[in-house]
Coordinates of C-alpha atoms in Angstrom, one line a residue:
X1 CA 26.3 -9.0 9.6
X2 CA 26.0 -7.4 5.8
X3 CA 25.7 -3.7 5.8
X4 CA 22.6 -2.8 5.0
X5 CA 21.1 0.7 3.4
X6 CA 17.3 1.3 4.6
X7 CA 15.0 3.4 4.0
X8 CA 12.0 4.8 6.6
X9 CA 9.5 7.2 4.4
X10 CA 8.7 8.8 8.0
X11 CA 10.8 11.3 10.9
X12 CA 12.3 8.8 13.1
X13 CA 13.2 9.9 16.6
X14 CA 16.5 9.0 17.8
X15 CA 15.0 6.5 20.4
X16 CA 13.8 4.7 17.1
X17 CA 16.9 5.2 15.0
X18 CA 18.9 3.5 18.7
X19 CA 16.1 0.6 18.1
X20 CA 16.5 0.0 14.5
X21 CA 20.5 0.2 14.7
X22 CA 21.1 -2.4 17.4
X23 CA 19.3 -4.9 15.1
X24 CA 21.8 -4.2 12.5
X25 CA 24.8 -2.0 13.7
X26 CA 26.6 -1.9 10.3
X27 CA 22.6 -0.2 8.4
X28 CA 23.0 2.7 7.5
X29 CA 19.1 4.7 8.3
X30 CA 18.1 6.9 5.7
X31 CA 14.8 9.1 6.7
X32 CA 13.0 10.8 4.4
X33 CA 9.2 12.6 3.2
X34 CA 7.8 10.5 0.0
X35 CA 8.7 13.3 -2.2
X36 CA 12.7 13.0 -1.4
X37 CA 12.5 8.9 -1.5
X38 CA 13.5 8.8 -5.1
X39 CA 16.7 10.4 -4.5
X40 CA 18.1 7.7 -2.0
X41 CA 16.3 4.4 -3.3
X42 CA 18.5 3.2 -5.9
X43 CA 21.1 1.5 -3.6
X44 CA 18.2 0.6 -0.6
X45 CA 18.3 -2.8 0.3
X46 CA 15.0 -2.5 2.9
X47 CA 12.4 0.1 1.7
X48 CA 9.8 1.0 5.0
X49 CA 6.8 3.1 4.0
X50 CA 3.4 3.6 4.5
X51 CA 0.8 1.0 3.0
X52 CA -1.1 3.4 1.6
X53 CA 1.9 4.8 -0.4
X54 CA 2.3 4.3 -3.9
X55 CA 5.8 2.6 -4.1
X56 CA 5.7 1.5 -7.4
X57 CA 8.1 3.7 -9.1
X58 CA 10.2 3.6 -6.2
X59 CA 10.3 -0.1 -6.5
X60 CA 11.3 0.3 -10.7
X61 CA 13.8 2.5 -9.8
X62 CA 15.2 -0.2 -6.9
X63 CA 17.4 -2.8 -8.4
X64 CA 18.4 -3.7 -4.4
X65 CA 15.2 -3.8 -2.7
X66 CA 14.6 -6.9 -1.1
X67 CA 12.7 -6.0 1.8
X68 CA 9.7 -3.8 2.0
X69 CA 8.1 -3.3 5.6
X70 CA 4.8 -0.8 5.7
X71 CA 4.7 0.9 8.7
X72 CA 1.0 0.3 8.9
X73 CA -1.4 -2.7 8.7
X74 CA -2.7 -2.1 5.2
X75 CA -0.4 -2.6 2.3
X76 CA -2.9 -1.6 -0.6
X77 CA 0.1 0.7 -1.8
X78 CA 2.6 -2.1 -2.3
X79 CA 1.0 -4.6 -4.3
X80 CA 1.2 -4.5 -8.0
X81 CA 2.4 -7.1 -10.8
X82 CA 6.1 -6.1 -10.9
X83 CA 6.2 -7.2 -6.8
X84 CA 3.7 -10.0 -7.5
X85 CA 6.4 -11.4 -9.9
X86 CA 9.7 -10.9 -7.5
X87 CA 11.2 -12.4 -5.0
X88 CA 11.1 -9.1 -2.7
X89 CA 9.6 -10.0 0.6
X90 CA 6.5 -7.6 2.1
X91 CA 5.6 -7.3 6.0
X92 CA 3.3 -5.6 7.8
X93 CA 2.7 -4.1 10.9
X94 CA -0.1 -5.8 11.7
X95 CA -0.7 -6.6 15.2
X96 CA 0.4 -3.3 17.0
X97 CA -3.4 -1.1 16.5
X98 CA -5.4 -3.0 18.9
X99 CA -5.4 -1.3 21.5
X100 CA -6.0 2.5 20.3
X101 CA -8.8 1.3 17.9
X102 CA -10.7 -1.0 20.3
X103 CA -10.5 1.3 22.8
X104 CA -11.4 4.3 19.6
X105 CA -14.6 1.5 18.7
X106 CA -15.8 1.6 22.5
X107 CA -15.4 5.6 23.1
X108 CA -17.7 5.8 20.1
X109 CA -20.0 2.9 21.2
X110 CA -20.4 5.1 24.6
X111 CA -20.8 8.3 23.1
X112 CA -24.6 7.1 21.6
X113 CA -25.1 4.7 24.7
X114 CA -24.5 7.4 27.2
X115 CA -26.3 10.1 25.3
X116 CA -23.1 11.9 24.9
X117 CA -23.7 13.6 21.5
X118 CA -27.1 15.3 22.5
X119 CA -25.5 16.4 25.4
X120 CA -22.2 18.2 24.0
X121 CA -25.0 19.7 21.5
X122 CA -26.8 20.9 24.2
X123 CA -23.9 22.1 26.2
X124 CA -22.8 24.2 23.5
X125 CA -26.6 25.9 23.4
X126 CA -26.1 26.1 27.5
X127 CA -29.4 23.9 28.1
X128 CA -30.1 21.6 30.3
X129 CA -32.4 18.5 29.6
X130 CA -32.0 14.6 30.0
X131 CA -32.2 12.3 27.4
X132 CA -32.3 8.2 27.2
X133 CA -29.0 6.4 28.4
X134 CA -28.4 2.9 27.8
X135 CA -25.7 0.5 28.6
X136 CA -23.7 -1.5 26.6
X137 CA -23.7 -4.6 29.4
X138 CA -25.6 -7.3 28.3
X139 CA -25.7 -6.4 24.6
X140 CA -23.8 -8.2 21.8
X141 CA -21.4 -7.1 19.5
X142 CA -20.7 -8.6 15.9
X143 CA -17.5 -8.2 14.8
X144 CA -16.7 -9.0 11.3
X145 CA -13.1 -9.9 10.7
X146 CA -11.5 -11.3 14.0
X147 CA -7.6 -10.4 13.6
X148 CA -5.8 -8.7 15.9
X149 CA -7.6 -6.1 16.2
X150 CA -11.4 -7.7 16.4
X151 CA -9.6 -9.7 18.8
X152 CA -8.4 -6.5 21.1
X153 CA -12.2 -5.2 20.7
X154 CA -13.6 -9.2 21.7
X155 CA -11.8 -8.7 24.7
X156 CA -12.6 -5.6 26.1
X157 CA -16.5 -6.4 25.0
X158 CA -16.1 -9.4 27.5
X159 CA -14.8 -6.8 30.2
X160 CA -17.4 -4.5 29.6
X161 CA -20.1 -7.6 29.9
X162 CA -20.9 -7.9 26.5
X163 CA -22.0 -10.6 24.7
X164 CA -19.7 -11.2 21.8
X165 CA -20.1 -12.7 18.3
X166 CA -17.8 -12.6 15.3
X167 CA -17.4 -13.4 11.7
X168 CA -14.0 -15.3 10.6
X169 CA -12.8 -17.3 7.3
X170 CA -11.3 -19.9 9.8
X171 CA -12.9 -21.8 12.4
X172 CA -10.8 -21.5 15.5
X173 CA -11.5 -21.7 19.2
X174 CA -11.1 -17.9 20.4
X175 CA -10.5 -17.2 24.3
X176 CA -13.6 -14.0 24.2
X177 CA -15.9 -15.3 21.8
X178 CA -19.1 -16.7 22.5
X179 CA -19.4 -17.4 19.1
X180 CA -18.2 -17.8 15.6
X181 CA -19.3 -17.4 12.2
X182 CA -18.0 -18.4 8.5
X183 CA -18.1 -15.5 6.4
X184 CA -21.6 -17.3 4.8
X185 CA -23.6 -16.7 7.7
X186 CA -22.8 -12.9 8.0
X187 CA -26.4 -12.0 7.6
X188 CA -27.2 -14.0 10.5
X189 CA -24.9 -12.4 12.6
X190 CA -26.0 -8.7 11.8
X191 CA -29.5 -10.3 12.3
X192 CA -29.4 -10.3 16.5
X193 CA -26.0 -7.6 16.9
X194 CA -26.3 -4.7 18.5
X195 CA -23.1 -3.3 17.7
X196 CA -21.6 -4.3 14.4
X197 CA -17.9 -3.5 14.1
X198 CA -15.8 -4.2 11.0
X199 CA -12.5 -4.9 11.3
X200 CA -11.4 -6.0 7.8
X201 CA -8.9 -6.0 5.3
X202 CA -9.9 -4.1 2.0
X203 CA -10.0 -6.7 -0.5
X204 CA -11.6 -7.7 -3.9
X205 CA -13.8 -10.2 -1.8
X206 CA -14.7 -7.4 0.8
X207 CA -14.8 -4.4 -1.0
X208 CA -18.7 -3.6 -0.7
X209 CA -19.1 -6.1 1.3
X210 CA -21.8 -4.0 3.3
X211 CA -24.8 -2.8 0.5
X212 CA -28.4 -2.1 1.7
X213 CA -28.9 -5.9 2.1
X214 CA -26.6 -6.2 4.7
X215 CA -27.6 -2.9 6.5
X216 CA -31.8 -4.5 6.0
X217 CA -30.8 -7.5 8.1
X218 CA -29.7 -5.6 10.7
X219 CA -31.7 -4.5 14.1
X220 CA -33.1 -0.9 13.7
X221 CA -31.9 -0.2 16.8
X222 CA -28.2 -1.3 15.7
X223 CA -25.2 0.7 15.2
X224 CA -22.9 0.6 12.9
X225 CA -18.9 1.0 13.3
X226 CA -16.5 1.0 10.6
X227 CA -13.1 1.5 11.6
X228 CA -11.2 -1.1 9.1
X229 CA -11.4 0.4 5.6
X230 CA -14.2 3.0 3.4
X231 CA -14.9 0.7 0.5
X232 CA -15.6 -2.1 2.7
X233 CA -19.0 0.1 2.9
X234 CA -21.3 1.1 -0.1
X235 CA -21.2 4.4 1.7
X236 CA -25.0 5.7 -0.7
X237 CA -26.1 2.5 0.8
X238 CA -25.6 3.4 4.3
X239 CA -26.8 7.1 3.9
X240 CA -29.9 5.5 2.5
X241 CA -30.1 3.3 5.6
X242 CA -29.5 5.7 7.6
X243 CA -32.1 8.2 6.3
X244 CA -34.8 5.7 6.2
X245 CA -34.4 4.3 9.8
X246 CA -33.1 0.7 8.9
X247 CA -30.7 1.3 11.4
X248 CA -30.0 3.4 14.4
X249 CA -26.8 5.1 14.3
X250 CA -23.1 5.2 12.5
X251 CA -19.4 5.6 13.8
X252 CA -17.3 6.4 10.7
X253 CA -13.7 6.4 11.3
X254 CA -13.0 5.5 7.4
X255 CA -14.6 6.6 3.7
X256 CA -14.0 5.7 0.2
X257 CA -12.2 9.4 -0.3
X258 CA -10.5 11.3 2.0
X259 CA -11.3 13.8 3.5
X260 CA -14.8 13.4 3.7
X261 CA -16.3 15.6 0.9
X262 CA -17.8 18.7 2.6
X263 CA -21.3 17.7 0.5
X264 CA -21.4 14.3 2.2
X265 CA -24.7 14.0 3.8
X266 CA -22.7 12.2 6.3
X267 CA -21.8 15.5 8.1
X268 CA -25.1 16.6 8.9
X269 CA -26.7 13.4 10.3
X270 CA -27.1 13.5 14.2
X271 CA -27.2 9.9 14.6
X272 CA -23.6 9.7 13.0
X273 CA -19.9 10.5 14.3
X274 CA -17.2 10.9 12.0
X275 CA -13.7 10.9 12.8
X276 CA -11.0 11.6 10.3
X277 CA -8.9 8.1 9.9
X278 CA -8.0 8.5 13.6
X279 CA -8.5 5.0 14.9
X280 CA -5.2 3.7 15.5
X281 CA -3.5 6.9 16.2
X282 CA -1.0 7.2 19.4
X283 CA 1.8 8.2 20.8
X284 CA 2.9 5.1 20.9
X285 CA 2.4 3.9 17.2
X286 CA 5.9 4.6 16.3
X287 CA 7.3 3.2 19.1
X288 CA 5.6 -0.5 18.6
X289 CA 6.1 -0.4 14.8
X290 CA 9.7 0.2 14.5
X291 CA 9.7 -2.3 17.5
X292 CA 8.2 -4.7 15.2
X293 CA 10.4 -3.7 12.2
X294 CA 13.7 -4.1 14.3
X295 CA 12.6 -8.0 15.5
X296 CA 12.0 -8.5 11.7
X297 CA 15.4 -6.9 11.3
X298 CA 17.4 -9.0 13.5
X299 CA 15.2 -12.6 11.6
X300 CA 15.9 -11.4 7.8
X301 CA 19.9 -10.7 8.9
X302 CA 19.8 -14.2 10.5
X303 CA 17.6 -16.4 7.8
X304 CA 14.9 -17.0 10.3
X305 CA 11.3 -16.6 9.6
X306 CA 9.9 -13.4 9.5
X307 CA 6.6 -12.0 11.1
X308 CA 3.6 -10.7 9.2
X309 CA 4.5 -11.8 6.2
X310 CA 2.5 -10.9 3.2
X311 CA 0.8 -13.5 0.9
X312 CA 1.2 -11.1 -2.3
X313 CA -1.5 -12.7 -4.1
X314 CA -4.5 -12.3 -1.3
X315 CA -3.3 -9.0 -0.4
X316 CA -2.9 -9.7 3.2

């Protein structure tokens, strides 16, 4: 096997350095912050950052690279003309956040249902009154953008006796979905869901893909969760829904700028939770992604075709 040099822009715990090695026993594992990478990237042969870092100079300065692997799903950080133009391969680690964010979409779904935000307010004040609960049984879901992790979220909405709808660019027979949409007939969708969940890339053709016309179709007894990406949202748009009733409630694990500005009317709105970009969070993250990385490792060393390949002209 070649000796390789690579890269992680992230601490690596021995258990993951053990994982990474017996893919490719002659690497040599260079961990680093962003801030040191420039001092070890001109002889790297596989760069793994963040997709939200901006690589770019790291990249110029890289005559090398081959290989870049983002340790996350999104690789808005890694596409730019110089990559577009080269040879240099990009993967993702998409595939590994399903189960913290569905299980993230549904903790948030209950917290409104079960009357959980009125009643931590209340605790605080020590009073004790009953509001209206509801149940999420029997109610659909619309879930825009049926990867793997609308497909995590499909499943647990059958488990929880949901009814469940989604939105896809392909037409494919899915195991827990009742039924399926072509991104044309979104408005129909958000017509009849009682839950809307988006779970998509951030792209030229999504970005503000949610305006006041999409949150008017909706029921105003709807909630909306975005856990995917903040410019997917026209986030004045959905404080203006929000304000003027034309939907129920919001679960915000995502915004155009983070943090959250503190002047963001956002914050004070009772019918809203906001978490900061916490979705796919767990102890386990690293674990599955360098999991991931090393069976990519072990198919680049031996020519065979690699998972989660990035197309770098779509972006995903």
């Amino acid at each position: 096997m070649p000796n390789l040099n690579i890269l992680v822009i992230n601490n690596l715990a021995d258990r993951h350095m053990k994982i990474i090695q017996s893919s490719a026993p002659n690497s040599n594992i260079i961990t680093c912050d962003y801030e040191k990478a420039a001092e070890h990237i001109r002889d790297i042969d596989i760069l793994v950052p963040w997709g939200s870092m901006d690589v770019r100079p790291l990249y110029l300065a890289a005559p090398k690279l081959t290989w870049i692997h983002s340790l996350s799903a999104g690789v808005e950080g890694l596409i730019f003309p110089e990559i577009q133009n080269a040879n240099t391969i990009i993967t993702n680690s998409r595939g590994i956040h399903g189960i913290p964010v569905s299980e993230h979409v549904f903790a948030m779904m209950l917290v409104f249902t079960r009357g959980l935000d009125v009643f931590i307010r209340q605790q605080a004040k020590h009073q004790w009154k009953r509001t209206m609960v509801d149940e999420i049984h029997d109610k659909t879901i619309g879930i825009v953008g049926l990867g793997s992790i609308g497909r995590e979220i499909a499943k647990k909405a059958k488990g929880l006796g949901m009814k469940v709808v989604a939105s896809k660019q392909t037409m494919t027979k899915e195991l827990f979905v009742d039924e399926l949409y072509p991104p044309e007939k979104l408005h129909e969708l958000l017509s009849f869901s009682d839950f809307v969940v988006t779970a998509l890339p951030l792209l030229k053709e999504t970005k503000h893909l949610f305006t006041i016309n999409e949150f008017s179709v909706m029921k105003p007894s709807a909630y909306f969760i975005n856990i995917a990406r903040g410019g997917i949202i026209k986030q004045d748009d959905l404080i203006t829904a929000l304000e003027q009733g034309l939907i129920k409630g919001a679960c915000l694990d995502v915004f155009d700028e983070e943090p959250l500005s503190d002047s963001s009317p956002l914050w004070d709105m009772q019918n809203v939770i906001i978490t900061p970009h916490v979705a796919a969070l767990s102890p386990s993250y690293l674990d599955r992604a360098v999991k991931l990385f090393a069976d990519n490792l072990s198919r680049f060393q031996q020519n065979k075709e690699m998972l989660n390949i990035i197309d770098k002209v779509k972006g995903y």
